[in-house]
Coordinates of C-alpha atoms in Angstrom, one line a residue:
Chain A
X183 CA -19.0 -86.2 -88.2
X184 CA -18.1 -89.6 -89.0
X185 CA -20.6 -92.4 -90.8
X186 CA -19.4 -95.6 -88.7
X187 CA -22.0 -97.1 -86.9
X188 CA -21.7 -96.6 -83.4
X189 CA -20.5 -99.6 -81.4
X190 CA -21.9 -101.2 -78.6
X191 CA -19.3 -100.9 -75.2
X192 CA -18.0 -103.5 -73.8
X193 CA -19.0 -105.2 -70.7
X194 CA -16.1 -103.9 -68.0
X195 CA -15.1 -107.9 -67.2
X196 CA -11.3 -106.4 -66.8
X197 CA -12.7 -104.9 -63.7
X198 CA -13.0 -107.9 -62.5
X199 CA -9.6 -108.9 -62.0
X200 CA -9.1 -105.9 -59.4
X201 CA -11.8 -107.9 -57.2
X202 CA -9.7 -109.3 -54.0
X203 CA -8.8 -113.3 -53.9
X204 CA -11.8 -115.3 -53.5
X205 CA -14.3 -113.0 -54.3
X206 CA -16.0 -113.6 -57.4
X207 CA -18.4 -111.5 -59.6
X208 CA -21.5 -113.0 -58.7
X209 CA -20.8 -112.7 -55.6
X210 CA -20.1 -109.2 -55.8
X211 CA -23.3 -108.8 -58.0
X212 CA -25.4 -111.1 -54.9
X213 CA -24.1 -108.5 -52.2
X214 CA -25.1 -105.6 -54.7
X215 CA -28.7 -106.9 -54.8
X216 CA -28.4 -107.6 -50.7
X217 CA -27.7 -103.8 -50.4
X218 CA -30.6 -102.9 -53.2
X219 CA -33.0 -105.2 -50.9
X220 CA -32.4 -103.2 -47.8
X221 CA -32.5 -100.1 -49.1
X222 CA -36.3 -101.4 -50.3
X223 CA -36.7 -102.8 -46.7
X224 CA -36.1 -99.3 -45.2
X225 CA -38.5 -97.9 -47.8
X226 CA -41.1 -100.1 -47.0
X227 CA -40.9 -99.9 -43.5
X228 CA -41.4 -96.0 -43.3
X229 CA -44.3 -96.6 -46.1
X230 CA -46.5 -98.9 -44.0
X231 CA -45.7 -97.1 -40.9
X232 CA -47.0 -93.9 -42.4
X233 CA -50.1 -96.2 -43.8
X234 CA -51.1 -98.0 -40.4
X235 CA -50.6 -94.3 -38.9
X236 CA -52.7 -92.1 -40.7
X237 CA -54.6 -94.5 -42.6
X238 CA -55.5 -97.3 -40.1
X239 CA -59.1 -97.2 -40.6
X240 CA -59.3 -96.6 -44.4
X241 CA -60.0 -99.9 -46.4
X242 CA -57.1 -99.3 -48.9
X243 CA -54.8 -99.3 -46.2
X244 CA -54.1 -103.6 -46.0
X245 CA -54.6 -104.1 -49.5
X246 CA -52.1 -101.8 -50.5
X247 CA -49.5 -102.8 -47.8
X248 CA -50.0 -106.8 -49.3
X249 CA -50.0 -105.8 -53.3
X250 CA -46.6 -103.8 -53.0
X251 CA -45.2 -107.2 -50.7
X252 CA -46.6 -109.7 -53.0
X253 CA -45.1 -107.5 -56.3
X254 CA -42.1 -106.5 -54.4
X255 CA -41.0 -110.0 -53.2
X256 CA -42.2 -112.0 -56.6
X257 CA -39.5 -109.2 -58.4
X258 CA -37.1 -109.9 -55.6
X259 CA -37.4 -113.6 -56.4
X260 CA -37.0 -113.0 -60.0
X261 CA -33.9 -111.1 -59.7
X262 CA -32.2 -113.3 -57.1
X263 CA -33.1 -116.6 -59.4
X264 CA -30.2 -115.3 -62.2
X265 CA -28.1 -114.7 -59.0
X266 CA -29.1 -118.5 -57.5
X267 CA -27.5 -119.9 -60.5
X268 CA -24.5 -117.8 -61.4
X269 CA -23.7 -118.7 -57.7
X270 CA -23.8 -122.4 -58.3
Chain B
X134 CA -59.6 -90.0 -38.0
X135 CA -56.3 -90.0 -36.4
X136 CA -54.9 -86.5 -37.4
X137 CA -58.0 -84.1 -35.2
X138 CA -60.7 -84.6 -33.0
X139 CA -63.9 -83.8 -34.1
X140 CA -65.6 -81.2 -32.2
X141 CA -68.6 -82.3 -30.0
X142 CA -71.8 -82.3 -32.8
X143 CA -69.0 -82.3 -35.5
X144 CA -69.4 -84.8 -38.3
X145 CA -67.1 -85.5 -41.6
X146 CA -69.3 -85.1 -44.7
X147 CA -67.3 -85.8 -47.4
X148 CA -63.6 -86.7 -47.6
X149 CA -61.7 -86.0 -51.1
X150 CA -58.1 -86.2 -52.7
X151 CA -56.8 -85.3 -56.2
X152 CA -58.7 -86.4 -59.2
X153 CA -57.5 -89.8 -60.3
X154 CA -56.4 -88.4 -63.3
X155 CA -53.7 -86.3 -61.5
X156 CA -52.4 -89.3 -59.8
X157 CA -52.2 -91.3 -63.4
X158 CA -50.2 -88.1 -64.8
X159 CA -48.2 -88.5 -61.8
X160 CA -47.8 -92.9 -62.6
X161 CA -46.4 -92.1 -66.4
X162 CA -43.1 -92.0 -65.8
X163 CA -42.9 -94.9 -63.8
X164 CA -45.1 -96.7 -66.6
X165 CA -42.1 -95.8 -69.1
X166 CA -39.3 -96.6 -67.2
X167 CA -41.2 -99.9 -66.5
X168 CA -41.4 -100.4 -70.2
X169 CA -38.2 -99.3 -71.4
X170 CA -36.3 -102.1 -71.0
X171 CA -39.0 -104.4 -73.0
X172 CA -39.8 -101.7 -75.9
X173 CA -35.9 -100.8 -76.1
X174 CA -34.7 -103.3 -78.3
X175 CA -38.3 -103.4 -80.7
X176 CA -36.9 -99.5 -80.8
X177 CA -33.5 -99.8 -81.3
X178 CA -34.1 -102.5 -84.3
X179 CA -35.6 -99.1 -86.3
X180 CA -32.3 -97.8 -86.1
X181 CA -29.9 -99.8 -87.4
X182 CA -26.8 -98.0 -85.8
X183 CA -28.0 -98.6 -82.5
X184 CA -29.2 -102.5 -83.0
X185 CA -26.0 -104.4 -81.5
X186 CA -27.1 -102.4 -78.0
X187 CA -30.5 -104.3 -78.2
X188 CA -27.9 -107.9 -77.3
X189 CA -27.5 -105.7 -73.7
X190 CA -31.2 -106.3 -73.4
X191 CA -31.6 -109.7 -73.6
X192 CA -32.9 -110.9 -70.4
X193 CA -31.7 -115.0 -70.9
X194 CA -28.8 -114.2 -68.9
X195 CA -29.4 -114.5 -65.3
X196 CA -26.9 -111.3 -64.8
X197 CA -29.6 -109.3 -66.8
X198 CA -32.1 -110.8 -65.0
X199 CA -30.5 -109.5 -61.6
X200 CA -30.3 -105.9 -63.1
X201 CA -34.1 -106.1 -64.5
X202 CA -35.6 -107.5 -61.5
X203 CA -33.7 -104.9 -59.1
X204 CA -35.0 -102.0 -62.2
X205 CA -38.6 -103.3 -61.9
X206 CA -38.5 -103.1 -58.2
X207 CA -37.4 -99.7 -58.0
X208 CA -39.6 -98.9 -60.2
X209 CA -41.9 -100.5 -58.4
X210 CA -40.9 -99.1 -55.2
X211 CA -41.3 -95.4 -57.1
X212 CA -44.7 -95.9 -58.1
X213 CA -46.1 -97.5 -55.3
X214 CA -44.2 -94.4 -52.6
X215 CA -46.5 -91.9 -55.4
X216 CA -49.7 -93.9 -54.7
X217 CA -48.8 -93.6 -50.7
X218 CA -48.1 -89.8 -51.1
X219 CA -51.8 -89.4 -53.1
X220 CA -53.8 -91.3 -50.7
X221 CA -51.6 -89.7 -47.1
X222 CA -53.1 -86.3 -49.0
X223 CA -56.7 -85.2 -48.4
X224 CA -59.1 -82.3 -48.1
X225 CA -62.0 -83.4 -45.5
X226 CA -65.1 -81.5 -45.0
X227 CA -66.9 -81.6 -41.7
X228 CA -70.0 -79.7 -40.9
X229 CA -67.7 -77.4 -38.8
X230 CA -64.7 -77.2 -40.8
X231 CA -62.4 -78.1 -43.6
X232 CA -59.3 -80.0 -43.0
X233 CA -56.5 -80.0 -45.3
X234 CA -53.8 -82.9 -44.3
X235 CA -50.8 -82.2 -46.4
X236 CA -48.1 -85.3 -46.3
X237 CA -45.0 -83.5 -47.9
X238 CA -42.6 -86.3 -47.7
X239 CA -42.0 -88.8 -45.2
X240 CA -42.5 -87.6 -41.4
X241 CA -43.4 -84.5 -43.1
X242 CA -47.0 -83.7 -42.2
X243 CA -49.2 -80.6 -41.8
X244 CA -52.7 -80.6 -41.0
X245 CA -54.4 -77.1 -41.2
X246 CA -58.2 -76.5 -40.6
X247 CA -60.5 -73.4 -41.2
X248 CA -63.8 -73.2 -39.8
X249 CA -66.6 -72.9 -42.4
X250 CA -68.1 -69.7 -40.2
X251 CA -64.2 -67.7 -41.1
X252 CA -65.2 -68.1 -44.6
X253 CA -66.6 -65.0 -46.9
X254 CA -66.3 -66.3 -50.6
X255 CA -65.8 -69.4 -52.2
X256 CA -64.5 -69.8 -56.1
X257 CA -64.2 -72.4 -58.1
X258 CA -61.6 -72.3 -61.0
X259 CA -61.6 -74.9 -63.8
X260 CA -58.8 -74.4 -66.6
X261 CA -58.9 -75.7 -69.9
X262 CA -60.4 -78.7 -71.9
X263 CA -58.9 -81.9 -70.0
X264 CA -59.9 -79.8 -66.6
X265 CA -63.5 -79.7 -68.0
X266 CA -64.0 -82.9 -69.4
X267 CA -62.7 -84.6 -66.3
X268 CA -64.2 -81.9 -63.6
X269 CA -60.7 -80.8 -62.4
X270 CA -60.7 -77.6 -60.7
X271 CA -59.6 -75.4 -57.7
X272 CA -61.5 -74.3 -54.9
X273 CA -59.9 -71.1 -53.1
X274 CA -61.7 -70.3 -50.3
X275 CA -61.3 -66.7 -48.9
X276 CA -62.0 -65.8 -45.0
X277 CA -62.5 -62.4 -44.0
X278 CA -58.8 -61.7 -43.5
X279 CA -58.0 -60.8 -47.1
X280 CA -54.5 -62.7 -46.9
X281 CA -56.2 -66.1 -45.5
X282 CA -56.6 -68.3 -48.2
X283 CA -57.4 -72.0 -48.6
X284 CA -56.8 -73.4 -51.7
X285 CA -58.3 -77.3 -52.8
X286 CA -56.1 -77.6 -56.4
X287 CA -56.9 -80.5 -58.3
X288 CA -60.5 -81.6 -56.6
X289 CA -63.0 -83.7 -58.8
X290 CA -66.0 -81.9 -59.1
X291 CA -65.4 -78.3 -58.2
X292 CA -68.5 -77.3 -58.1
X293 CA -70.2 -80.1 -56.1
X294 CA -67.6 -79.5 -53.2
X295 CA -68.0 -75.5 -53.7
X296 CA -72.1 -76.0 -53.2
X297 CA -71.7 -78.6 -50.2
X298 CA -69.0 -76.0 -47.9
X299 CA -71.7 -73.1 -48.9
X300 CA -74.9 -75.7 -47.7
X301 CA -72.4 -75.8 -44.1
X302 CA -71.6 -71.9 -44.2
X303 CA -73.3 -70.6 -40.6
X304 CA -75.6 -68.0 -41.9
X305 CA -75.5 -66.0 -38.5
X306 CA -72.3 -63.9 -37.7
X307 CA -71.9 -66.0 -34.8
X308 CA -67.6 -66.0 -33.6
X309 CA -65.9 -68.9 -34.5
X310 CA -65.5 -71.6 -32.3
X311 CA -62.8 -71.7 -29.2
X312 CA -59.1 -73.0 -30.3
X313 CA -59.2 -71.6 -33.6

């Protein structure tokens, strides 16, 4: 087995040149997020339904429903800001 | 109570889920991947070999700051679709009955009930020293049909729960009641 340190991979940037004219990396990455972001929509959709269902009358019920938006959107915000800028 | 009537005279006494401490077992993993990316490069600088990888952690860039916001929220997402799961799951004890509402997954839901006057024997196991401290235990409760079983892993306080279903045991041999 050999004693070289490992090396840390490269980033793939060739792949970008196979991206069709006029579409960018960050645009790419912004999409990527757009599909990450419904895929949390759907999630959360089926969760709160299942919550006002069954647990309508329970006191946890709102406060949970409003903790996961409030985290969920503040990460969402955090994410997209890197996005924001690459885009500009 | 959405998920059954209460009979006429019928009146929930107490309503339980897991011990708290099952659902924090259940949160670790999510607390480590949550973590990872921020301990990571603390870890990797203890070994030397794999320090340049601790440069793919740097979260200045705003292409890293995509990938860790989109890693927190699934994360996110994880923990908080285990803390819907816990609390969809309960055990409620009526003076008639007990009701076990089982949410398996998403639109996957059984709610089973046996009437306190089926039941012949209740036991209460508690396992080991974490189970004792903490007063997590099973209730299995055995009707007179020797294959009908209902079992209550995981309850706080075994033996409270096991005392209150025996104080709401009908004494008499009267049948059960109708739509059993």
């Amino acid at each position: 087995m050999s004693d070289e340190p490992l090396q840390p991979f490269s980033p793939p940037t060739s792949l970008a040149g196979l991206l069709p004219e006029g579409v960018s990396a960050g645009v790419l990455v912004e999409w990527a997020l757009y599909i990450v972001f419904a895929f949390w929509a759907i999630f959360t959709i089926i969760a709160i339904y299942h919550w006002l269902k069954y647990s309508h009358a329970s006191w946890v019920a709102f406060p949970a429903i409003g903790v996961h938006l409030f985290v969920s959107i503040t990460l969402m915000a955090y994410a997209l800001s890197g996005v924001i800028i690459v885009s500009l | 109570m959405k998920e059954f009537e209460l009979e006429p005279g019928e009146h929930v006494v107490l309503e339980v889920r897991k011990h708290w401490f099952l659902f924090l077992a259940e949160l670790l993993p999510y607390a480590i991947m949550a973590v990872a990316p921020f301990a990571l490069p603390g870890i990797f600088s203890y070994a030397p070999p794999l320090a340049p990888y601790a440069a793919f952690l740097d979260f200045s860039t705003p292409l890293a700051r995509a990938a860790l916001g989109v890693w927190l929220l699934v994360v996110w997402t994880g923990a908080w679709g285990a803390f819907t799961k816990y609390f969809l799951n309960a055990w409620v004890l009526t003076s008639q009955r007990i009701v076990n509402i089982k949410q398996h997954r998403f639109f996957s839901r059984s709610v089973s009930s046996l009437f306190l006057s089926r039941i012949q024997d209740v036991t209460t196991d508690v396992h080991g020293i974490l189970s004792s401290l903490l007063g997590i235990g099973t209730i299995k409760a055995q009707t007179a049909a020797e294959d009908v079983q209902f079992v209550m892993a995981g309850i706080p306080r075994p033996e409270m729960m096991r005392d209150l279903i025996l104080k709401y045991v009908p004494e008499d041999d009267s049948p059960p009641p109708a739509g059993v």
